[in-house]
Coordinates of C-alpha atoms in Angstrom, one line a residue:
M2 CA 0.7 11.4 15.7
R3 CA 1.9 9.7 18.9
E4 CA 5.4 9.5 17.3
F5 CA 5.8 13.1 16.1
A6 CA 3.3 15.4 17.8
V7 CA 4.9 15.4 21.2
P8 CA 8.6 14.6 20.7
P9 CA 10.7 13.3 23.7
S10 CA 12.7 16.6 23.7
M11 CA 9.6 18.6 24.3
I12 CA 8.5 16.3 27.1
E13 CA 11.9 16.4 28.8
S14 CA 12.3 20.2 28.5
A15 CA 8.7 21.0 29.7
A16 CA 9.1 18.6 32.7
A17 CA 12.4 20.1 33.7
R18 CA 11.0 23.7 33.7
R19 CA 7.8 22.6 35.5
A20 CA 9.9 20.9 38.2
V21 CA 11.5 24.2 39.2
G22 CA 8.2 26.1 39.1
D23 CA 8.7 27.8 35.8
W24 CA 5.2 27.2 34.3
A25 CA 5.8 29.9 31.6
G26 CA 9.0 28.2 30.5
A27 CA 7.2 24.8 30.4
C28 CA 4.5 26.4 28.2
A29 CA 7.2 27.8 25.9
A30 CA 8.9 24.4 25.6
A31 CA 5.5 22.8 24.7
R32 CA 4.8 25.5 22.1
V33 CA 1.9 27.0 24.1
D34 CA 1.4 30.8 24.0
V35 CA 0.2 32.5 27.2
D36 CA -2.2 35.2 26.2
L37 CA -3.1 36.4 29.8
N38 CA -1.4 38.7 32.3
L39 CA -1.8 37.7 36.0
R40 CA -1.1 41.2 37.2
A41 CA -3.9 42.5 35.0
V42 CA -6.2 39.8 36.2
R43 CA -5.5 40.8 39.8
R44 CA -6.1 44.4 39.0
D45 CA -9.3 43.9 37.1
H46 CA -10.9 40.9 38.8
G47 CA -9.4 40.6 42.2
S48 CA -6.6 38.7 43.9
W49 CA -8.7 35.5 44.5
L50 CA -9.2 34.9 40.8
A51 CA -5.6 35.6 40.1
A52 CA -4.5 33.2 42.8
Q53 CA -6.8 30.4 41.4
V54 CA -5.5 30.9 37.8
R55 CA -1.9 31.0 39.0
G56 CA -2.4 27.8 41.0
D57 CA -3.8 26.0 37.9
L58 CA -1.0 27.2 35.6
R59 CA 1.6 25.9 38.1
Q60 CA 0.1 22.5 37.9
L61 CA -0.5 22.5 34.1
A62 CA 1.6 20.0 32.1
P63 CA 1.4 21.7 28.7
D64 CA 3.0 18.8 26.9
L65 CA 0.3 16.5 28.5
L66 CA -2.4 18.9 27.3
R67 CA -0.9 18.7 23.8
W68 CA -0.9 14.9 24.0
H69 CA -4.6 14.7 24.8
F70 CA -5.8 17.7 22.8
P71 CA -8.6 16.9 20.3
R72 CA -7.3 16.2 16.8
V73 CA -8.5 15.6 13.3
G74 CA -7.5 13.2 10.5
P75 CA -5.8 12.1 8.5
E76 CA -2.5 13.4 9.9
G77 CA -3.8 13.7 13.5
L78 CA -3.2 17.5 13.6
L79 CA -4.7 19.6 16.4
R80 CA -8.4 20.4 15.8
P81 CA -8.2 24.0 14.3
G82 CA -10.3 27.0 15.4
L83 CA -11.2 25.3 18.7
T84 CA -11.7 26.9 22.2
L85 CA -12.1 24.5 25.1
S86 CA -12.3 25.1 28.8
L87 CA -9.6 23.9 31.1
A88 CA -11.0 25.3 34.3
R89 CA -14.1 27.3 35.4
Y90 CA -14.1 29.8 38.3
P91 CA -17.3 31.0 39.9
P92 CA -18.3 34.7 39.9
T93 CA -16.8 36.9 42.6
A94 CA -17.6 40.4 43.9
D95 CA -14.6 41.7 41.9
S96 CA -15.1 39.7 38.6
G97 CA -18.9 39.6 38.7
D98 CA -18.9 36.9 36.1
E99 CA -18.0 33.2 35.6
T100 CA -14.5 33.0 34.2
H101 CA -13.0 30.2 32.1
L102 CA -9.3 29.3 31.6
V103 CA -9.4 28.3 28.0
A104 CA -7.0 26.7 25.4
R105 CA -7.3 27.8 21.8
T106 CA -6.0 26.6 18.5
P107 CA -5.7 29.0 15.5
P108 CA -7.9 28.5 12.4
A109 CA -6.8 26.1 9.7
W110 CA -5.1 28.8 7.6
A111 CA -2.9 29.8 10.5
Q112 CA -2.2 26.5 12.2
A113 CA 1.5 26.3 11.2
G114 CA 3.6 25.2 14.2
Q115 CA 0.6 23.5 15.8
R116 CA 0.6 26.0 18.6
I117 CA -1.9 26.3 21.4
S118 CA -2.7 29.5 23.3
L119 CA -4.0 30.0 26.9
A120 CA -6.4 32.8 27.7
L121 CA -9.3 33.8 30.0
W122 CA -12.8 34.0 28.7
M123 CA -16.0 35.5 30.3
P124 CA -19.6 35.1 29.0
S125 CA -20.1 38.9 29.4
R126 CA -17.2 39.6 27.1
P127 CA -17.3 36.6 24.6
S128 CA -14.9 38.0 22.0
A129 CA -12.5 40.0 24.3
G130 CA -8.9 39.3 23.5
A131 CA -9.7 36.6 20.9
G132 CA -8.4 38.6 17.9
L133 CA -9.2 36.8 14.7
H134 CA -10.2 33.5 16.3
P135 CA -13.4 32.2 14.6
H136 CA -14.9 30.5 17.7
P137 CA -13.9 32.3 20.9
R138 CA -16.7 30.8 22.9
P139 CA -15.8 27.5 24.6
D140 CA -17.2 24.5 22.8
P141 CA -19.4 22.3 25.1
R142 CA -18.5 19.2 23.2
F143 CA -14.7 19.7 23.8
R144 CA -14.2 20.6 27.4
L145 CA -11.5 19.5 29.8
D146 CA -12.6 21.3 33.0
L147 CA -14.4 18.0 33.9
H148 CA -11.3 16.0 32.9
R149 CA -8.4 17.6 34.7
H150 CA -6.5 14.3 34.7
L151 CA -5.7 15.1 31.0
W152 CA -3.7 18.2 31.8
D153 CA -3.3 18.7 35.6
V154 CA -0.4 16.9 37.2
R155 CA -2.3 16.7 40.5
R156 CA -5.0 14.6 38.9
V157 CA -3.1 12.2 36.5
G158 CA -3.8 9.4 39.0
E159 CA -7.5 9.4 37.8
L160 CA -6.5 8.4 34.3
R161 CA -6.8 4.7 34.8
E162 CA -10.3 4.9 36.3
R163 CA -11.7 7.4 33.8
S164 CA -10.1 6.4 30.6
G165 CA -12.6 3.7 29.8
R166 CA -11.9 0.0 29.4
W167 CA -10.5 -1.4 26.2
P168 CA -11.5 -3.6 24.6
C169 CA -15.0 -2.6 25.9
A170 CA -17.0 -5.8 26.6
G171 CA -20.7 -5.5 27.5
G172 CA -21.8 -2.2 29.0
L173 CA -24.9 -0.1 29.0
A174 CA -25.1 0.4 25.2
A175 CA -22.5 -1.9 23.7
A176 CA -25.2 -4.0 22.0
R177 CA -27.1 -1.0 20.6
L178 CA -24.3 1.1 19.1
P179 CA -24.7 2.0 15.5
A180 CA -22.8 -0.2 13.0
G181 CA -19.3 1.1 12.2
V182 CA -19.0 3.1 15.5
G183 CA -16.6 1.7 18.0
A184 CA -14.0 2.7 20.6
C185 CA -16.6 4.1 22.9
A186 CA -16.0 4.2 26.7
V187 CA -19.5 2.8 27.3
D188 CA -18.7 1.6 30.8
R189 CA -18.0 5.3 31.9
W190 CA -21.0 7.0 30.3
L191 CA -23.3 6.9 33.4
A192 CA -20.6 8.2 35.8
E193 CA -19.5 10.9 33.4
A194 CA -23.0 12.0 32.6
T195 CA -23.7 12.3 36.3
L196 CA -20.6 14.5 36.6
L197 CA -21.8 16.6 33.7
L198 CA -25.3 17.2 35.1
R199 CA -23.9 18.0 38.5
A200 CA -21.5 20.6 37.0
R201 CA -24.4 22.2 35.1
G202 CA -26.3 22.6 38.4
C203 CA -29.7 22.1 36.7
G204 CA -32.4 19.5 36.8
G205 CA -33.0 16.7 34.4
D206 CA -31.5 13.3 33.8
V207 CA -31.1 13.1 30.1
V208 CA -27.7 13.6 28.3
A209 CA -26.9 13.4 24.6
V210 CA -24.0 11.3 23.3
R211 CA -22.6 12.4 20.0
L212 CA -20.9 9.6 18.1
S213 CA -20.7 11.3 14.7
T214 CA -22.6 13.8 12.6
R215 CA -25.2 11.1 11.8
H216 CA -25.2 9.1 15.0
R217 CA -26.5 10.6 18.3
L218 CA -27.7 8.7 21.4
T219 CA -29.9 9.9 24.2
L220 CA -28.7 8.7 27.6
N221 CA -31.5 8.6 30.3
L222 CA -30.2 8.5 33.9
G223 CA -33.6 7.8 35.5
S224 CA -34.4 5.0 37.9
Q225 CA -33.7 2.5 35.0
P226 CA -30.8 3.9 32.9
E227 CA -31.3 3.3 29.2
V228 CA -30.0 4.4 25.9
T229 CA -32.2 5.5 22.9
V230 CA -30.5 5.3 19.6
G231 CA -30.9 7.7 16.7
V232 CA -33.4 10.1 18.2
G233 CA -33.4 13.6 19.6
G234 CA -30.4 14.9 21.4
R235 CA -30.8 18.6 20.3
G236 CA -30.8 21.1 23.1
M237 CA -29.7 18.6 25.7
P238 CA -26.4 18.6 27.6
V239 CA -23.7 16.9 25.4
L240 CA -21.4 14.3 26.9
P241 CA -17.8 15.7 26.3
D242 CA -15.7 13.8 23.7
A243 CA -13.2 13.0 26.4
A244 CA -15.9 11.0 28.2
T245 CA -17.4 9.5 25.1
W246 CA -14.4 7.7 23.7
A247 CA -11.9 5.3 25.2
L248 CA -8.4 6.6 25.6
P249 CA -6.5 6.2 22.3
D250 CA -3.4 5.0 24.1
L251 CA -5.3 2.0 25.4
R252 CA -6.5 1.1 21.9
L253 CA -3.0 1.5 20.5
L254 CA -1.5 -0.7 23.3
H255 CA -4.1 -3.4 22.8
A256 CA -3.5 -3.4 19.0
G257 CA 0.3 -3.6 19.5
L258 CA 0.9 -0.4 17.6
I259 CA 2.9 1.2 20.4
D260 CA 4.9 0.0 23.3
R261 CA 4.6 1.2 26.9
D262 CA 7.9 3.1 26.6
Q263 CA 6.3 5.2 23.8
L264 CA 3.7 6.6 26.1
H265 CA 4.0 10.0 27.7
P266 CA 5.6 9.4 31.1
L267 CA 2.6 10.9 32.9
V268 CA 0.2 8.8 30.9
A269 CA 2.2 5.7 31.7
A270 CA 2.1 6.5 35.4
G271 CA -1.6 7.3 35.3
L272 CA -2.3 3.9 33.7
G273 CA -0.3 2.1 36.3
H274 CA 2.8 1.4 34.1
R275 CA 6.3 2.1 35.3
P276 CA 7.5 5.1 33.2
A277 CA 10.3 4.2 30.9
G278 CA 13.7 5.8 31.4
S279 CA 13.6 7.5 28.0
R280 CA 11.6 7.3 24.8
S281 CA 13.0 6.7 21.4
P282 CA 15.4 9.5 20.3
D283 CA 14.2 12.2 17.9
G284 CA 17.0 12.0 15.4
A285 CA 17.8 9.5 12.7
G286 CA 21.0 7.6 11.8
T287 CA 23.4 8.9 9.1
S288 CA 25.1 5.7 7.9
R289 CA 24.0 4.6 4.5
L290 CA 25.3 2.0 2.0
V291 CA 25.1 2.2 -1.8
D292 CA 25.6 -0.6 -4.4
C293 CA 28.1 1.2 -6.6
R294 CA 29.3 -0.7 -9.7
G295 CA 29.4 -4.1 -8.1
A296 CA 30.8 -2.9 -4.7
T297 CA 29.2 -1.7 -1.5
H298 CA 30.2 1.8 -0.8
R299 CA 29.4 4.3 2.0
I300 CA 28.0 7.8 1.9
G301 CA 28.0 10.0 5.0
V302 CA 28.4 13.5 6.4
V303 CA 32.0 14.7 6.6
N304 CA 32.9 18.3 7.6
G305 CA 29.3 19.4 7.3
A306 CA 28.4 17.9 3.9
L307 CA 27.1 14.6 2.6
V308 CA 29.9 12.9 0.5
A309 CA 30.9 9.6 -1.0
L310 CA 33.4 8.1 1.4
D311 CA 34.9 5.4 -0.8
H312 CA 36.0 7.5 -3.8
D313 CA 39.0 9.8 -4.0
P314 CA 38.5 13.6 -4.7
D315 CA 39.9 13.4 -8.2
E316 CA 37.4 10.7 -9.2
I317 CA 34.6 12.7 -7.7
R318 CA 35.5 15.8 -9.7
R319 CA 35.7 13.8 -12.9
E320 CA 32.3 12.2 -12.3
E321 CA 30.7 15.5 -11.4
L322 CA 32.1 17.0 -14.6
L323 CA 30.7 14.0 -16.5
G324 CA 27.3 14.6 -14.9
A325 CA 27.4 18.3 -15.8
L326 CA 28.0 17.4 -19.5
G327 CA 25.0 15.0 -19.5
G328 CA 26.7 11.7 -18.7
T329 CA 25.8 9.1 -16.1
E330 CA 27.4 9.7 -12.7
L331 CA 28.6 7.2 -10.2
P332 CA 25.8 5.5 -8.3
C333 CA 27.2 7.1 -5.1
L334 CA 26.8 10.6 -6.5
R335 CA 23.3 9.7 -7.8
A336 CA 22.4 8.5 -4.3
I337 CA 23.6 11.8 -2.8
D338 CA 21.6 13.8 -5.4
Q339 CA 18.5 11.7 -4.7
T340 CA 19.0 12.2 -0.9
H341 CA 19.2 16.0 -1.5
R342 CA 16.0 16.1 -3.6
H343 CA 13.8 13.3 -2.4
P344 CA 15.2 11.5 0.6
D345 CA 13.8 8.2 1.9
T346 CA 13.0 10.0 5.2
L347 CA 11.0 12.7 3.5
A348 CA 7.7 11.3 5.0
E349 CA 9.2 11.6 8.5
I350 CA 10.5 15.1 7.9
R351 CA 7.1 16.1 6.5
A352 CA 5.3 14.7 9.5
R353 CA 7.6 16.6 11.9
L354 CA 6.9 19.9 10.0
D355 CA 3.2 19.2 9.9
H356 CA 3.1 18.7 13.7
G357 CA 5.2 21.8 14.4
D358 CA 8.5 20.1 15.3
T359 CA 10.6 22.4 13.2
A360 CA 13.7 21.8 15.3
G361 CA 13.3 18.1 14.9
A362 CA 12.8 18.3 11.2
L363 CA 15.9 20.5 10.7
A364 CA 17.9 18.2 12.9
A365 CA 16.8 15.2 10.7
V366 CA 17.8 17.2 7.6
E367 CA 21.2 18.1 9.0
A368 CA 21.8 14.5 10.1
L369 CA 21.0 13.4 6.6
L370 CA 22.8 16.1 4.5
G371 CA 25.0 17.9 6.9
P372 CA 24.5 21.5 8.3
D373 CA 26.6 23.4 5.7
V374 CA 25.1 22.1 2.4
P375 CA 22.7 24.3 0.3
L376 CA 19.5 22.5 -0.6
R377 CA 19.0 21.5 -4.2
D378 CA 15.7 21.8 -6.0
G379 CA 13.3 19.0 -5.2
A380 CA 10.6 17.7 -2.9
L381 CA 12.6 18.3 0.3
R382 CA 13.3 21.9 -0.5
D383 CA 9.6 22.4 -1.5
E384 CA 8.5 21.1 1.9
L385 CA 10.8 23.4 3.9
E386 CA 9.8 26.4 1.8
T387 CA 6.1 25.6 2.3
A388 CA 6.7 25.4 6.1
V389 CA 8.2 28.9 6.0
H390 CA 5.1 30.3 4.2
R391 CA 2.8 28.7 6.7
R392 CA 4.7 30.1 9.7
T393 CA 4.4 33.6 8.1
A394 CA 0.6 33.1 8.0
H395 CA 0.6 32.1 11.6
R396 CA 2.6 35.2 12.6
L397 CA 0.0 37.3 10.7
Y398 CA -2.8 35.7 12.7
R399 CA -1.0 36.3 16.0
A400 CA -0.5 39.9 15.0
G401 CA -4.2 40.3 14.3
L402 CA -3.8 40.7 10.6
A403 CA -5.9 38.6 8.1
G404 CA -3.5 36.9 5.8
P405 CA -3.8 34.6 2.8
A406 CA -3.7 30.9 3.1
P407 CA -0.1 29.7 3.1
L408 CA 1.4 28.6 -0.2
R409 CA 1.7 24.9 -0.8
S410 CA 4.2 23.0 -2.8
T411 CA 3.3 20.7 -5.6
Q412 CA 4.3 17.8 -3.4
D413 CA 2.1 19.1 -0.6
T414 CA -1.0 19.4 -2.9
R415 CA -0.5 16.0 -4.3
R416 CA -0.2 14.4 -0.9
R417 CA -3.4 16.0 0.5
G418 CA -5.4 15.7 -2.8
P419 CA -7.3 18.4 -4.6
R420 CA -10.3 20.3 -3.2
T421 CA -13.4 18.5 -4.3
R422 CA -15.8 21.5 -4.0
P423 CA -15.2 25.2 -4.7
R424 CA -14.9 27.4 -1.7
H425 CA -16.4 30.6 -3.1
A426 CA -19.3 31.3 -5.5
A427 CA -17.0 32.8 -8.0
D428 CA -15.1 29.5 -8.2
R429 CA -18.3 27.8 -9.2

């Protein structure tokens, strides 16, 4: 996910537009849809609220928000059907209600493109403007209004202090965590729980910490802070996920799975690292060698098409005719055909499509095959056609029309595995 979900081209484009004050352009570069109108906000709720929202949008780094957004396995896609608060604004005489700046992700059937949308939400109008979204109310477990350092460029300096230590040695509950549950920011729980209770403005000193569907802790902030394992937790304030877990980047760095130059520049700066000049490029190389009848030959893109470079045109025509008649073609031609149907980089192209980087996926295909070659039947064509169907479903969702689940190719079904339980009673 760190490699494909937020490509370097997105980070650079969003940063360039944000630097000149074009917050809407930065959102467009990071594939974030803006479902709010500041003029309408000023007209309906007053100039103070409009000014506050505009100020936060100008400091929003949408690519950084995408970097830290809650995700689900196994591919690390954005958590679907989620509404989380980015900022909360107190009631005013004009608005008469608390207002949230929220970020939303579409439901799973419409998550093609991995897009995020920004909107305003009010408790008195919980479903206003949400369209077909299944959960328009902000989720208390996933909230970033208490963690602005994960999206606000003014607060990224807090990242090092609030990201949790890794590896986590000792701490309030390190010795009492359930078996199999790790990566917790235990050293930050007391401070983050205090911030949560203060933001709620209510009494009490007990906070629930959700580790999984089966594991829940109760954190008591009394005179002698303690953690109770495996009891209660229902109806209590829930410590947000961003405060529960250590920053994934710290864990990846410690495990040696990524280098510092693979971090988002704002994340690197927040952790005290010098930002790298540039991250690894999005594209892939096009030079390939083939063992062809005892010799090493080259295949490459020439004049917009993938061709065998070490065979003359007459030989190529004879071999293509031989293949059409059922004979065995040259290894170079077989390698070209295999690249068209099931290239070695198919997993990378699929990952880019899954994470919404359509431009990067098409650039990789063009670098591999050339821009002017029609695709042959095979796994690569199936993946691209499936991506088109998924984007159609997303457009239906954005238009407020209930659409069917996007079609999946045979390769896509095999990769994700069959459904183990019927969805509807009729299927049973």
